[in-house]
GROMACS .gro file of C-alpha atoms in nm:
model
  241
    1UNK     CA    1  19.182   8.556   7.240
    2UNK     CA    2  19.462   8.442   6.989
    3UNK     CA    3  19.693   8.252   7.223
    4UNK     CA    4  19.386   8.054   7.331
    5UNK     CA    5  19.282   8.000   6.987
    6UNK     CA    6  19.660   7.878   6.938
    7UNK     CA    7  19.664   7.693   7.221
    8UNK     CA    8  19.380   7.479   7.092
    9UNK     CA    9  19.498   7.415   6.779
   10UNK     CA   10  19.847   7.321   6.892
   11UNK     CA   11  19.652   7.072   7.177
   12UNK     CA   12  19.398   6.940   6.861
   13UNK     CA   13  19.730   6.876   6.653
   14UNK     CA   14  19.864   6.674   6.951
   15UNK     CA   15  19.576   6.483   7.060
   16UNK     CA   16  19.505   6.360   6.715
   17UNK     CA   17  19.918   6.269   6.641
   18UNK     CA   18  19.876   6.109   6.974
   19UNK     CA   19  19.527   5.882   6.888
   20UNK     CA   20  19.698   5.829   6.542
   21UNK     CA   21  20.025   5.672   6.654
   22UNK     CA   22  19.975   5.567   7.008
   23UNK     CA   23  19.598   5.481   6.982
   24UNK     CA   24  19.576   5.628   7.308
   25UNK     CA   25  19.304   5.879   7.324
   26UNK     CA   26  19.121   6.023   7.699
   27UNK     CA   27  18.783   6.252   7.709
   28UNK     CA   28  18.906   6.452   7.966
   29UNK     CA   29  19.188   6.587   7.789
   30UNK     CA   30  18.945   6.680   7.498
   31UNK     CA   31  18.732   6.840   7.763
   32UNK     CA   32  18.975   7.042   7.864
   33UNK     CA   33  19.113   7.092   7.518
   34UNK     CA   34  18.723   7.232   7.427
   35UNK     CA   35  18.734   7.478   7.684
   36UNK     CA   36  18.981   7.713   7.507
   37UNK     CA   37  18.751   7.799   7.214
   38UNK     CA   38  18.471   7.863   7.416
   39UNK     CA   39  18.708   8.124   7.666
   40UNK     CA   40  18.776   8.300   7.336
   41UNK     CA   41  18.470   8.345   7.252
   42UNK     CA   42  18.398   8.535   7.586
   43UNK     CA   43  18.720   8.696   7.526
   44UNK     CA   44  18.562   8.836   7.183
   45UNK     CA   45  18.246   8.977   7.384
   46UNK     CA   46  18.444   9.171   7.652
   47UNK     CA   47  18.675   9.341   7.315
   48UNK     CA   48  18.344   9.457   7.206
   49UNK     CA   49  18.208   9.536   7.482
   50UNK     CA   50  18.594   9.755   7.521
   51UNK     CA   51  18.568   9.857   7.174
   52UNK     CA   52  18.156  10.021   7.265
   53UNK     CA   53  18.304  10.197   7.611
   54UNK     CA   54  18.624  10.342   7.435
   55UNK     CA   55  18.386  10.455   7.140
   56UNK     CA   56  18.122  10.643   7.390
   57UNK     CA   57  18.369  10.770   7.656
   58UNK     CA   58  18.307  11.122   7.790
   59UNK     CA   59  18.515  11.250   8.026
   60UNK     CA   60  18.405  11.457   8.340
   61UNK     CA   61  18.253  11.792   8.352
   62UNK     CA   62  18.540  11.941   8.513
   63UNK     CA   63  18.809  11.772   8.240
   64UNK     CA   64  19.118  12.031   8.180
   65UNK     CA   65  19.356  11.771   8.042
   66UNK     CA   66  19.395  11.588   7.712
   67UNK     CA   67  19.177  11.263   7.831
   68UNK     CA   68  19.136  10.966   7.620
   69UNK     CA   69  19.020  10.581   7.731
   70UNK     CA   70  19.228  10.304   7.613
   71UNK     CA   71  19.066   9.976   7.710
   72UNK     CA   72  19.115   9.771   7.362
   73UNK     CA   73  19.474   9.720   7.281
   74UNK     CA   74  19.444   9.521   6.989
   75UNK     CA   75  19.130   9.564   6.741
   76UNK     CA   76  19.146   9.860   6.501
   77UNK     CA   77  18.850  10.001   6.638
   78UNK     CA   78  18.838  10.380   6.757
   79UNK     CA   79  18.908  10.550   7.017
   80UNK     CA   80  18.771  10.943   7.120
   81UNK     CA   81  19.012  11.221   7.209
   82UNK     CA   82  18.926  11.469   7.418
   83UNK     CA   83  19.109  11.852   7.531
   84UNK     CA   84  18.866  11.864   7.840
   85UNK     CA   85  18.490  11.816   7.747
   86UNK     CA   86  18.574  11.906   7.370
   87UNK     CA   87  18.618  11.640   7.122
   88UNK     CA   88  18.924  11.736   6.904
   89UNK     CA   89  18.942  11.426   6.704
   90UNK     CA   90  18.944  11.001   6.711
   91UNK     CA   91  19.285  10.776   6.669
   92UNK     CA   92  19.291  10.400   6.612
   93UNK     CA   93  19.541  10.113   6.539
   94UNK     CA   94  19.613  10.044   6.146
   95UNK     CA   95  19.746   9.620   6.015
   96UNK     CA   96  19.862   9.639   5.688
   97UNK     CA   97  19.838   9.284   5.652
   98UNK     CA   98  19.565   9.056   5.871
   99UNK     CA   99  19.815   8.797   5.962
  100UNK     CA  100  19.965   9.108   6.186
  101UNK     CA  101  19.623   9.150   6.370
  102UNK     CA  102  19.697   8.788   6.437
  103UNK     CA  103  20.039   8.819   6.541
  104UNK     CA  104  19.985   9.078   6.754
  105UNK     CA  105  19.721   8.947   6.956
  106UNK     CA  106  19.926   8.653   7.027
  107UNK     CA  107  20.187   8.792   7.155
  108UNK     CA  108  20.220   8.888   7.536
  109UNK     CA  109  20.277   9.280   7.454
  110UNK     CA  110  20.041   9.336   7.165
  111UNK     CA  111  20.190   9.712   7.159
  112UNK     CA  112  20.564   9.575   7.033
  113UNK     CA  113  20.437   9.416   6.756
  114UNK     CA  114  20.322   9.541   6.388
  115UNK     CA  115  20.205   9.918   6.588
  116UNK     CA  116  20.027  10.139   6.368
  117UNK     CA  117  19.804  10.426   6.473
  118UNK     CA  118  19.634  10.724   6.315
  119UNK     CA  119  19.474  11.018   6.415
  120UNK     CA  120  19.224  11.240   6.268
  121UNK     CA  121  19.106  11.521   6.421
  122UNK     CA  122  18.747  11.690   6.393
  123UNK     CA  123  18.881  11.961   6.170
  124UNK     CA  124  19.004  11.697   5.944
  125UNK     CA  125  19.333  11.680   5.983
  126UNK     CA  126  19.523  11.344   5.972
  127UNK     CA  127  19.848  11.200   6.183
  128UNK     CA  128  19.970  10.871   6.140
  129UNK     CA  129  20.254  10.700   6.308
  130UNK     CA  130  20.405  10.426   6.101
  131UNK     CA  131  20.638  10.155   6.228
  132UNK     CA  132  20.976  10.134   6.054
  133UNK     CA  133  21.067   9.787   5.939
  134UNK     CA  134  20.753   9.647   6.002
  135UNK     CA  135  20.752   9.354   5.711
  136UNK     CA  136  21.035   9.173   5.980
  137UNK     CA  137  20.884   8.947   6.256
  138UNK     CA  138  20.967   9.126   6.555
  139UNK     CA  139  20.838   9.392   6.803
  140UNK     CA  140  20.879   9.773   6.619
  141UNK     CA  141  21.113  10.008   6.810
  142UNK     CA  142  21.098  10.287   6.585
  143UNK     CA  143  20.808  10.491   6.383
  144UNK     CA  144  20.791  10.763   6.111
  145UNK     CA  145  20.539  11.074   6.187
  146UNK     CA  146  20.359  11.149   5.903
  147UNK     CA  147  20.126  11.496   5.899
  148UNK     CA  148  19.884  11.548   5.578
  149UNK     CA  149  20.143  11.286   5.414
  150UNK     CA  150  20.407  11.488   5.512
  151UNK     CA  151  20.718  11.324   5.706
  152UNK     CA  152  20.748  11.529   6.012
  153UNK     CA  153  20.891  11.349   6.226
  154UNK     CA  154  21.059  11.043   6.408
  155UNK     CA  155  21.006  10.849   6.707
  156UNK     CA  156  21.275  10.611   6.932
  157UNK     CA  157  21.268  10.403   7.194
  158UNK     CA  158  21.515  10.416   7.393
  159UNK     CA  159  21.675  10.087   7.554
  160UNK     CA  160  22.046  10.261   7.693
  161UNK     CA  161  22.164  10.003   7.954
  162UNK     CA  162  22.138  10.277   8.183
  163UNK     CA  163  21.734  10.273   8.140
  164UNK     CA  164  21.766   9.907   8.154
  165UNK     CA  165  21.931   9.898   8.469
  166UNK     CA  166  21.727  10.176   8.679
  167UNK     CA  167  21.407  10.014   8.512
  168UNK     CA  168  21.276  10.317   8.318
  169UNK     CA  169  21.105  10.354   8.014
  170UNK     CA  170  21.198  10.622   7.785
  171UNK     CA  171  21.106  10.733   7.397
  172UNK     CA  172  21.230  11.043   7.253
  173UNK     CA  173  20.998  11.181   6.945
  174UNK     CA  174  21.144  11.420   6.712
  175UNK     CA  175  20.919  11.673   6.544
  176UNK     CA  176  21.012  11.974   6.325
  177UNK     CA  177  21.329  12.042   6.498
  178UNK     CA  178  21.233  12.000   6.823
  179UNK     CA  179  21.314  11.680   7.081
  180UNK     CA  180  21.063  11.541   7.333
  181UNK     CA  181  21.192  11.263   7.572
  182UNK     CA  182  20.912  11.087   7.707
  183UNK     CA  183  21.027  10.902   8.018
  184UNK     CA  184  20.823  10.668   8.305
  185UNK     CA  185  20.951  10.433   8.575
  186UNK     CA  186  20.665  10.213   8.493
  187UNK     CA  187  20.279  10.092   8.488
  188UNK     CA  188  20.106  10.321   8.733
  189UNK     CA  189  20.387  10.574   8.726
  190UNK     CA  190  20.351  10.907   8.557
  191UNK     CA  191  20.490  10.985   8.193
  192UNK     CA  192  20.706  11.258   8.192
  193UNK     CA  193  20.778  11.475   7.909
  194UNK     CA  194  21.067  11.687   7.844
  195UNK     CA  195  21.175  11.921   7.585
  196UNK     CA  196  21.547  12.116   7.625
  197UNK     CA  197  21.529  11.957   7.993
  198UNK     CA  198  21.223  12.118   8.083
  199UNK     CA  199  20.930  11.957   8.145
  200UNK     CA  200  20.685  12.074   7.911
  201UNK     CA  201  20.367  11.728   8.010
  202UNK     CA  202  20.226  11.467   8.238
  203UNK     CA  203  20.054  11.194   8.180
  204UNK     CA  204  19.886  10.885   8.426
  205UNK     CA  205  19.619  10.671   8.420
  206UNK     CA  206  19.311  10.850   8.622
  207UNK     CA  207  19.329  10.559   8.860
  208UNK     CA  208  19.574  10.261   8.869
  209UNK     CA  209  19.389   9.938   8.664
  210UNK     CA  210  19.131  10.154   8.507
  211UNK     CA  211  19.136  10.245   8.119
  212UNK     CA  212  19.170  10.646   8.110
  213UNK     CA  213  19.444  10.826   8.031
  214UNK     CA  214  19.512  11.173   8.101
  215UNK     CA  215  19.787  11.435   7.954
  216UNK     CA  216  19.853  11.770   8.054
  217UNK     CA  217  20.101  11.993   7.870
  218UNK     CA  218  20.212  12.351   7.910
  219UNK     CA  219  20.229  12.613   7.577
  220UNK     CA  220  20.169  12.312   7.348
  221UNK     CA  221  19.864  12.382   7.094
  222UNK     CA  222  19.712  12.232   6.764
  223UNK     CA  223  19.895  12.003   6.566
  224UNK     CA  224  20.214  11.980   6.851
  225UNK     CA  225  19.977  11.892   7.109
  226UNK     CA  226  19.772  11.657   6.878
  227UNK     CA  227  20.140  11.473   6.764
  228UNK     CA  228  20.261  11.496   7.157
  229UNK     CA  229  19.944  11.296   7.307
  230UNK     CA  230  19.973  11.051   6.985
  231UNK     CA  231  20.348  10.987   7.159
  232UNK     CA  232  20.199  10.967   7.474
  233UNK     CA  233  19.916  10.693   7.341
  234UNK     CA  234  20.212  10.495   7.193
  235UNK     CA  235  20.435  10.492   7.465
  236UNK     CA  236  20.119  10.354   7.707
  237UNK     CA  237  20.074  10.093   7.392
  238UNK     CA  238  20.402   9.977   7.368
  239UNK     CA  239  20.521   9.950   7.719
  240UNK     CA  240  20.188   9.806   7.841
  241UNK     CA  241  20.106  10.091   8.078
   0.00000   0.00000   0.00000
């Protein structure tokens, strides 16, 4: 919705420099310019209609994984987390500033720039993942875990040329003490996750192009598991899975 509402303004700005200096000035052009407005408007209505499915999600009656649906990237409006059919708590995306909403709608991967989220579960505790250097214009590569207030931990992505080069996309999240390396080969592949080389989680979409995400993990419980699918959730926002 942004880049089309950009896109018209930029095209307004030089139709009217055009008519001003070149008193040269053709309908269809404004036409087309008019069309861009009205696309974002339809744009709006499908986020809402995102943000209403994401809010009223239920996942199936045989659900044994950590299940959440992701359809609206950019909005700050929740999203329900599930550990099978039980509802352990709701996460959404935080702008500290509303020129960042802006920014990072605009942009062609929303999840690189100005990434915020928080979690709160239904026992009321509270995660949140804050971006490090976020007041500089540019996508956010690493976040502080917060827990209760607390500084917990740390998450990194991880851009080695070796990654670069075999076209995988890798995080590593430190949390009291311990290292998980979160590692995919890309959208529609699965999301490994690794702790003291052992695969500890898996994570995939339910079905390639729809908006569910699933994560199973092995010995992981409460607050780990809650921080661990919050890494997962990231890692889908900021590589576009």
């Amino acid at each position: 919705m942004g880049k089309l509402l950009l896109l018209f303004v930029v095209g307004f700005i030089g139709l009217s420099l055009r008519y001003l200096f070149l008193g040269k000035f053709e309908m269809d052009q404004l036409l087309l310019l008019m069309g861009f407005p009205v696309a974002a408007i339809l744009i709006l209505f499908m986020m809402k209609w995102q943000h209403k499915k994401d809010l009223a999600f239920q996942p199936e009656a045989d659900e044994e994984r950590m299940v959440t649906r992701l359809g609206d990237r950019v909005s700050a409006a929740p999203k329900r987390v599930f550990d099978g059919r039980e509802l352990v708590g709701e996460y959404k995306r935080l702008y500290h500033k509303p020129w960042k909403r802006v920014v990072a709608d605009i942009m062609d991967s929303p999840g690189r720039w100005f990434l915020n989220l928080a979690f709160s579960s239904e026992d009321g505790h509270h995660i949140i993942l804050k971006g490090k250097n976020e007041n500089r214009l540019r996508g956010t590569n690493e976040w502080l875990i917060f827990s209760n207030n607390d500084e917990v931990g740390s998450i990194q992505m991880d851009y080695s040329v070796k990654n670069v080069a075999k076209l995988k996309e890798s995080l590593y999240l430190n949390y009291r003490d311990h290292t998980y390396h979160y590692q995919s080969f890309g959208i529609g592949s699965k999301t490994v996750i690794r702790k003291d080389d052992h695969k500890i989680g898996e994570g995939k979409r339910a079905e390639l192009g729809n908006s569910i995400y699933k994560l199973e993990m092995k010995d992981t419980y409460g607050e780990e598991a809650h921080v661990l699918f919050m890494g997962y959730i990231l890692f889908n926002y900021h590589f576009s899975q």
